[in-house]
Amino acid sequence: QVRLQESGPGLVKPSQMLSLTCTVSGGSITTSGYAWSWIRQPPGKGLEWLGAILYDGNTYYSPSLKSRISIYRDTSENQFSLQLTSVTPEDTAVYYCARVGYYGGLFYYRDDYWGQGTQVTVSS
């Protein structure tokens, strides 16, 4: 049973950097065939895919955020992290980390695992 848990500051000031970490247990982030993803849901809006780091360390980012986003991992701690720079109040959302399948350049959401999410508010 794979479990994921998000952690990090719940309040970030505008223009600063949002940083979150996803701790994974019950499975290795280097196991082939999986992508370790970040998704967010702003208030009153739908889910937005932010990006992912694959089992081999390769990364993929949402085009709308590519200038501000970075995803990296620490294999020794079985963790992967999200950094989002120059944040504004529009970045306020519940942030989720998730494990999804990745095969042949496509993401699959069958048998996926999600963290419970963590609220991040951007405010001065």
mmCIF file with all atom_site columns, C-alpha atoms in Angstrom:
data_model
loop_
_atom_site.group_PDB
_atom_site.id
_atom_site.type_symbol
_atom_site.label_atom_id
_atom_site.label_alt_id
_atom_site.label_comp_id
_atom_site.label_asym_id
_atom_site.label_entity_id
_atom_site.label_seq_id
_atom_site.pdbx_PDB_ins_code
_atom_site.Cartn_x
_atom_site.Cartn_y
_atom_site.Cartn_z
_atom_site.occupancy
_atom_site.B_iso_or_equiv
_atom_site.pdbx_formal_charge
_atom_site.auth_seq_id
_atom_site.auth_comp_id
_atom_site.auth_asym_id
_atom_site.auth_atom_id
_atom_site.pdbx_PDB_model_num
ATOM 1   C CA . GLN A 1 1   ? 0.000   0.000  0.000   1.00 0.00 ? 1   GLN A CA 1
ATOM 2   C CA . VAL A 1 2   ? 1.565   3.238  -1.198  1.00 0.00 ? 2   VAL A CA 1
ATOM 3   C CA . ARG A 1 3   ? 1.010   6.270  0.984   1.00 0.00 ? 3   ARG A CA 1
ATOM 4   C CA . LEU A 1 4   ? 1.830   9.891  0.227   1.00 0.00 ? 4   LEU A CA 1
ATOM 5   C CA . GLN A 1 5   ? 1.796   12.887 2.526   1.00 0.00 ? 5   GLN A CA 1
ATOM 6   C CA . GLU A 1 6   ? 2.327   16.548 1.657   1.00 0.00 ? 6   GLU A CA 1
ATOM 7   C CA . SER A 1 7   ? 4.146   18.882 4.008   1.00 0.00 ? 7   SER A CA 1
ATOM 8   C CA . GLY A 1 8   ? 5.345   22.472 4.018   1.00 0.00 ? 8   GLY A CA 1
ATOM 9   C CA . PRO A 1 9   ? 4.329   25.986 5.041   1.00 0.00 ? 9   PRO A CA 1
ATOM 10  C CA . GLY A 1 10  ? 0.645   26.765 4.771   1.00 0.00 ? 10  GLY A CA 1
ATOM 11  C CA . LEU A 1 11  ? 1.193   30.498 4.327   1.00 0.00 ? 11  LEU A CA 1
ATOM 12  C CA . VAL A 1 12  ? 3.501   32.126 1.775   1.00 0.00 ? 12  VAL A CA 1
ATOM 13  C CA . LYS A 1 13  ? 3.977   35.817 1.086   1.00 0.00 ? 13  LYS A CA 1
ATOM 14  C CA . PRO A 1 14  ? 3.502   37.216 -2.428  1.00 0.00 ? 14  PRO A CA 1
ATOM 15  C CA . SER A 1 15  ? 6.654   37.217 -4.576  1.00 0.00 ? 15  SER A CA 1
ATOM 16  C CA . GLN A 1 16  ? 8.215   34.524 -2.383  1.00 0.00 ? 16  GLN A CA 1
ATOM 17  C CA . MET A 1 17  ? 8.720   30.830 -3.125  1.00 0.00 ? 17  MET A CA 1
ATOM 18  C CA . LEU A 1 18  ? 6.236   28.087 -2.391  1.00 0.00 ? 18  LEU A CA 1
ATOM 19  C CA . SER A 1 19  ? 7.958   24.878 -1.329  1.00 0.00 ? 19  SER A CA 1
ATOM 20  C CA . LEU A 1 20  ? 6.263   21.567 -0.550  1.00 0.00 ? 20  LEU A CA 1
ATOM 21  C CA . THR A 1 21  ? 7.559   18.062 0.029   1.00 0.00 ? 21  THR A CA 1
ATOM 22  C CA . CYS A 1 22  ? 5.805   14.754 -0.563  1.00 0.00 ? 22  CYS A CA 1
ATOM 23  C CA . THR A 1 23  ? 6.924   11.878 1.626   1.00 0.00 ? 23  THR A CA 1
ATOM 24  C CA . VAL A 1 24  ? 6.274   8.443  0.130   1.00 0.00 ? 24  VAL A CA 1
ATOM 25  C CA . SER A 1 25  ? 6.015   5.187  2.045   1.00 0.00 ? 25  SER A CA 1
ATOM 26  C CA . GLY A 1 26  ? 5.149   1.665  0.959   1.00 0.00 ? 26  GLY A CA 1
ATOM 27  C CA . GLY A 1 27  ? 6.855   2.060  -2.406  1.00 0.00 ? 27  GLY A CA 1
ATOM 28  C CA . SER A 1 28  ? 9.963   3.517  -4.006  1.00 0.00 ? 28  SER A CA 1
ATOM 29  C CA . ILE A 1 29  ? 9.891   6.676  -6.122  1.00 0.00 ? 29  ILE A CA 1
ATOM 30  C CA . THR A 1 30  ? 12.416  4.980  -8.400  1.00 0.00 ? 30  THR A CA 1
ATOM 31  C CA . THR A 1 31  ? 10.128  2.076  -9.294  1.00 0.00 ? 31  THR A CA 1
ATOM 32  C CA . SER A 1 32  ? 9.717   1.930  -13.061 1.00 0.00 ? 32  SER A CA 1
ATOM 33  C CA . GLY A 1 33  ? 6.437   2.856  -14.721 1.00 0.00 ? 33  GLY A CA 1
ATOM 34  C CA . TYR A 1 34  ? 5.353   5.664  -12.415 1.00 0.00 ? 34  TYR A CA 1
ATOM 35  C CA . ALA A 1 35  ? 5.245   9.445  -12.390 1.00 0.00 ? 35  ALA A CA 1
ATOM 36  C CA . TRP A 1 36  ? 5.250   11.392 -9.149  1.00 0.00 ? 36  TRP A CA 1
ATOM 37  C CA . SER A 1 37  ? 2.976   14.352 -9.685  1.00 0.00 ? 37  SER A CA 1
ATOM 38  C CA . TRP A 1 38  ? 1.827   17.624 -8.183  1.00 0.00 ? 38  TRP A CA 1
ATOM 39  C CA . ILE A 1 39  ? -1.757  18.787 -8.677  1.00 0.00 ? 39  ILE A CA 1
ATOM 40  C CA . ARG A 1 40  ? -3.605  21.722 -7.122  1.00 0.00 ? 40  ARG A CA 1
ATOM 41  C CA . GLN A 1 41  ? -7.177  22.911 -6.722  1.00 0.00 ? 41  GLN A CA 1
ATOM 42  C CA . PRO A 1 42  ? -7.795  26.650 -6.256  1.00 0.00 ? 42  PRO A CA 1
ATOM 43  C CA . PRO A 1 43  ? -10.909 27.692 -4.308  1.00 0.00 ? 43  PRO A CA 1
ATOM 44  C CA . GLY A 1 44  ? -14.025 27.098 -6.368  1.00 0.00 ? 44  GLY A CA 1
ATOM 45  C CA . LYS A 1 45  ? -12.066 25.685 -9.305  1.00 0.00 ? 45  LYS A CA 1
ATOM 46  C CA . GLY A 1 46  ? -11.145 22.312 -10.704 1.00 0.00 ? 46  GLY A CA 1
ATOM 47  C CA . LEU A 1 47  ? -7.967  20.295 -10.434 1.00 0.00 ? 47  LEU A CA 1
ATOM 48  C CA . GLU A 1 48  ? -4.903  21.655 -12.206 1.00 0.00 ? 48  GLU A CA 1
ATOM 49  C CA . TRP A 1 49  ? -1.942  19.462 -13.101 1.00 0.00 ? 49  TRP A CA 1
ATOM 50  C CA . LEU A 1 50  ? 1.328   21.189 -12.264 1.00 0.00 ? 50  LEU A CA 1
ATOM 51  C CA . GLY A 1 51  ? 4.006   18.731 -13.224 1.00 0.00 ? 51  GLY A CA 1
ATOM 52  C CA . ALA A 1 52  ? 5.686   15.456 -12.433 1.00 0.00 ? 52  ALA A CA 1
ATOM 53  C CA . ILE A 1 53  ? 8.996   13.742 -11.964 1.00 0.00 ? 53  ILE A CA 1
ATOM 54  C CA . LEU A 1 54  ? 9.308   10.275 -13.446 1.00 0.00 ? 54  LEU A CA 1
ATOM 55  C CA . TYR A 1 55  ? 10.813  7.206  -11.850 1.00 0.00 ? 55  TYR A CA 1
ATOM 56  C CA . ASP A 1 56  ? 13.998  7.911  -13.806 1.00 0.00 ? 56  ASP A CA 1
ATOM 57  C CA . GLY A 1 57  ? 14.246  11.545 -12.658 1.00 0.00 ? 57  GLY A CA 1
ATOM 58  C CA . ASN A 1 58  ? 12.976  13.158 -15.848 1.00 0.00 ? 58  ASN A CA 1
ATOM 59  C CA . THR A 1 59  ? 10.564  16.066 -15.306 1.00 0.00 ? 59  THR A CA 1
ATOM 60  C CA . TYR A 1 60  ? 7.494   17.436 -17.064 1.00 0.00 ? 60  TYR A CA 1
ATOM 61  C CA . TYR A 1 61  ? 5.823   20.760 -16.292 1.00 0.00 ? 61  TYR A CA 1
ATOM 62  C CA . SER A 1 62  ? 2.600   22.542 -17.140 1.00 0.00 ? 62  SER A CA 1
ATOM 63  C CA . PRO A 1 63  ? 3.353   25.016 -19.959 1.00 0.00 ? 63  PRO A CA 1
ATOM 64  C CA . SER A 1 64  ? 1.607   27.803 -18.055 1.00 0.00 ? 64  SER A CA 1
ATOM 65  C CA . LEU A 1 65  ? 3.962   27.397 -15.103 1.00 0.00 ? 65  LEU A CA 1
ATOM 66  C CA . LYS A 1 66  ? 7.196   26.240 -16.701 1.00 0.00 ? 66  LYS A CA 1
ATOM 67  C CA . SER A 1 67  ? 9.016   29.515 -15.995 1.00 0.00 ? 67  SER A CA 1
ATOM 68  C CA . ARG A 1 68  ? 8.248   29.310 -12.269 1.00 0.00 ? 68  ARG A CA 1
ATOM 69  C CA . ILE A 1 69  ? 8.108   25.620 -11.376 1.00 0.00 ? 69  ILE A CA 1
ATOM 70  C CA . SER A 1 70  ? 10.690  23.069 -10.350 1.00 0.00 ? 70  SER A CA 1
ATOM 71  C CA . ILE A 1 71  ? 10.184  19.488 -9.186  1.00 0.00 ? 71  ILE A CA 1
ATOM 72  C CA . TYR A 1 72  ? 13.027  17.486 -7.717  1.00 0.00 ? 72  TYR A CA 1
ATOM 73  C CA . ARG A 1 73  ? 13.540  14.382 -5.626  1.00 0.00 ? 73  ARG A CA 1
ATOM 74  C CA . ASP A 1 74  ? 15.591  12.945 -2.804  1.00 0.00 ? 74  ASP A CA 1
ATOM 75  C CA . THR A 1 75  ? 15.824  9.220  -3.391  1.00 0.00 ? 75  THR A CA 1
ATOM 76  C CA . SER A 1 76  ? 17.603  8.585  -0.098  1.00 0.00 ? 76  SER A CA 1
ATOM 77  C CA . GLU A 1 77  ? 14.560  9.959  1.742   1.00 0.00 ? 77  GLU A CA 1
ATOM 78  C CA . ASN A 1 78  ? 12.024  8.648  -0.780  1.00 0.00 ? 78  ASN A CA 1
ATOM 79  C CA . GLN A 1 79  ? 10.655  12.164 -1.197  1.00 0.00 ? 79  GLN A CA 1
ATOM 80  C CA . PHE A 1 80  ? 9.919   14.545 -4.023  1.00 0.00 ? 80  PHE A CA 1
ATOM 81  C CA . SER A 1 81  ? 9.356   18.272 -3.770  1.00 0.00 ? 81  SER A CA 1
ATOM 82  C CA . LEU A 1 82  ? 7.661   21.177 -5.492  1.00 0.00 ? 82  LEU A CA 1
ATOM 83  C CA . GLN A 1 83  ? 9.026   24.691 -5.768  1.00 0.00 ? 83  GLN A CA 1
ATOM 84  C CA . LEU A 1 84  ? 6.969   27.503 -7.255  1.00 0.00 ? 84  LEU A CA 1
ATOM 85  C CA . THR A 1 85  ? 8.589   30.926 -7.422  1.00 0.00 ? 85  THR A CA 1
ATOM 86  C CA . SER A 1 86  ? 7.154   34.449 -7.560  1.00 0.00 ? 86  SER A CA 1
ATOM 87  C CA . VAL A 1 87  ? 3.828   33.389 -6.138  1.00 0.00 ? 87  VAL A CA 1
ATOM 88  C CA . THR A 1 88  ? 0.703   35.538 -6.157  1.00 0.00 ? 88  THR A CA 1
ATOM 89  C CA . PRO A 1 89  ? -2.680  35.137 -4.436  1.00 0.00 ? 89  PRO A CA 1
ATOM 90  C CA . GLU A 1 90  ? -3.803  33.246 -7.550  1.00 0.00 ? 90  GLU A CA 1
ATOM 91  C CA . ASP A 1 91  ? -1.515  30.415 -6.444  1.00 0.00 ? 91  ASP A CA 1
ATOM 92  C CA . THR A 1 92  ? -3.643  29.872 -3.337  1.00 0.00 ? 92  THR A CA 1
ATOM 93  C CA . ALA A 1 93  ? -4.939  26.303 -3.502  1.00 0.00 ? 93  ALA A CA 1
ATOM 94  C CA . VAL A 1 94  ? -5.013  22.874 -1.965  1.00 0.00 ? 94  VAL A CA 1
ATOM 95  C CA . TYR A 1 95  ? -1.908  21.118 -3.229  1.00 0.00 ? 95  TYR A CA 1
ATOM 96  C CA . TYR A 1 96  ? -1.781  17.359 -3.759  1.00 0.00 ? 96  TYR A CA 1
ATOM 97  C CA . CYS A 1 97  ? 0.985   14.943 -4.545  1.00 0.00 ? 97  CYS A CA 1
ATOM 98  C CA . ALA A 1 98  ? 0.113   11.730 -6.351  1.00 0.00 ? 98  ALA A CA 1
ATOM 99  C CA . ARG A 1 99  ? 1.568   8.614  -7.938  1.00 0.00 ? 99  ARG A CA 1
ATOM 100 C CA . VAL A 1 100 ? 0.235   7.886  -11.396 1.00 0.00 ? 100 VAL A CA 1
ATOM 101 C CA . GLY A 1 101 ? 1.243   5.495  -14.132 1.00 0.00 ? 101 GLY A CA 1
ATOM 102 C CA . TYR A 1 102 ? 3.501   6.549  -16.977 1.00 0.00 ? 102 TYR A CA 1
ATOM 103 C CA . TYR A 1 103 ? 3.845   4.440  -20.111 1.00 0.00 ? 103 TYR A CA 1
ATOM 104 C CA . GLY A 1 104 ? 4.904   5.370  -23.611 1.00 0.00 ? 104 GLY A CA 1
ATOM 105 C CA . GLY A 1 105 ? 4.786   9.106  -22.968 1.00 0.00 ? 105 GLY A CA 1
ATOM 106 C CA . LEU A 1 106 ? 1.288   9.015  -21.459 1.00 0.00 ? 106 LEU A CA 1
ATOM 107 C CA . PHE A 1 107 ? 0.037   9.463  -17.906 1.00 0.00 ? 107 PHE A CA 1
ATOM 108 C CA . TYR A 1 108 ? -2.439  6.960  -16.511 1.00 0.00 ? 108 TYR A CA 1
ATOM 109 C CA . TYR A 1 109 ? -4.684  7.485  -13.487 1.00 0.00 ? 109 TYR A CA 1
ATOM 110 C CA . ARG A 1 110 ? -5.787  3.898  -12.964 1.00 0.00 ? 110 ARG A CA 1
ATOM 111 C CA . ASP A 1 111 ? -4.689  2.456  -9.626  1.00 0.00 ? 111 ASP A CA 1
ATOM 112 C CA . ASP A 1 112 ? -3.271  5.829  -8.635  1.00 0.00 ? 112 ASP A CA 1
ATOM 113 C CA . TYR A 1 113 ? -2.476  6.994  -5.125  1.00 0.00 ? 113 TYR A CA 1
ATOM 114 C CA . TRP A 1 114 ? -3.008  10.514 -3.777  1.00 0.00 ? 114 TRP A CA 1
ATOM 115 C CA . GLY A 1 115 ? -2.028  12.364 -0.652  1.00 0.00 ? 115 GLY A CA 1
ATOM 116 C CA . GLN A 1 116 ? -4.722  14.034 1.393   1.00 0.00 ? 116 GLN A CA 1
ATOM 117 C CA . GLY A 1 117 ? -3.691  17.498 0.192   1.00 0.00 ? 117 GLY A CA 1
ATOM 118 C CA . THR A 1 118 ? -2.415  20.538 2.011   1.00 0.00 ? 118 THR A CA 1
ATOM 119 C CA . GLN A 1 119 ? -3.764  24.087 1.958   1.00 0.00 ? 119 GLN A CA 1
ATOM 120 C CA . VAL A 1 120 ? -1.357  26.805 0.834   1.00 0.00 ? 120 VAL A CA 1
ATOM 121 C CA . THR A 1 121 ? -2.440  30.424 1.099   1.00 0.00 ? 121 THR A CA 1
ATOM 122 C CA . VAL A 1 122 ? -0.521  33.240 -0.579  1.00 0.00 ? 122 VAL A CA 1
ATOM 123 C CA . SER A 1 123 ? -1.117  36.410 1.391   1.00 0.00 ? 123 SER A CA 1
ATOM 124 C CA . SER A 1 124 ? 0.768   39.305 2.915   1.00 0.00 ? 124 SER A CA 1
#
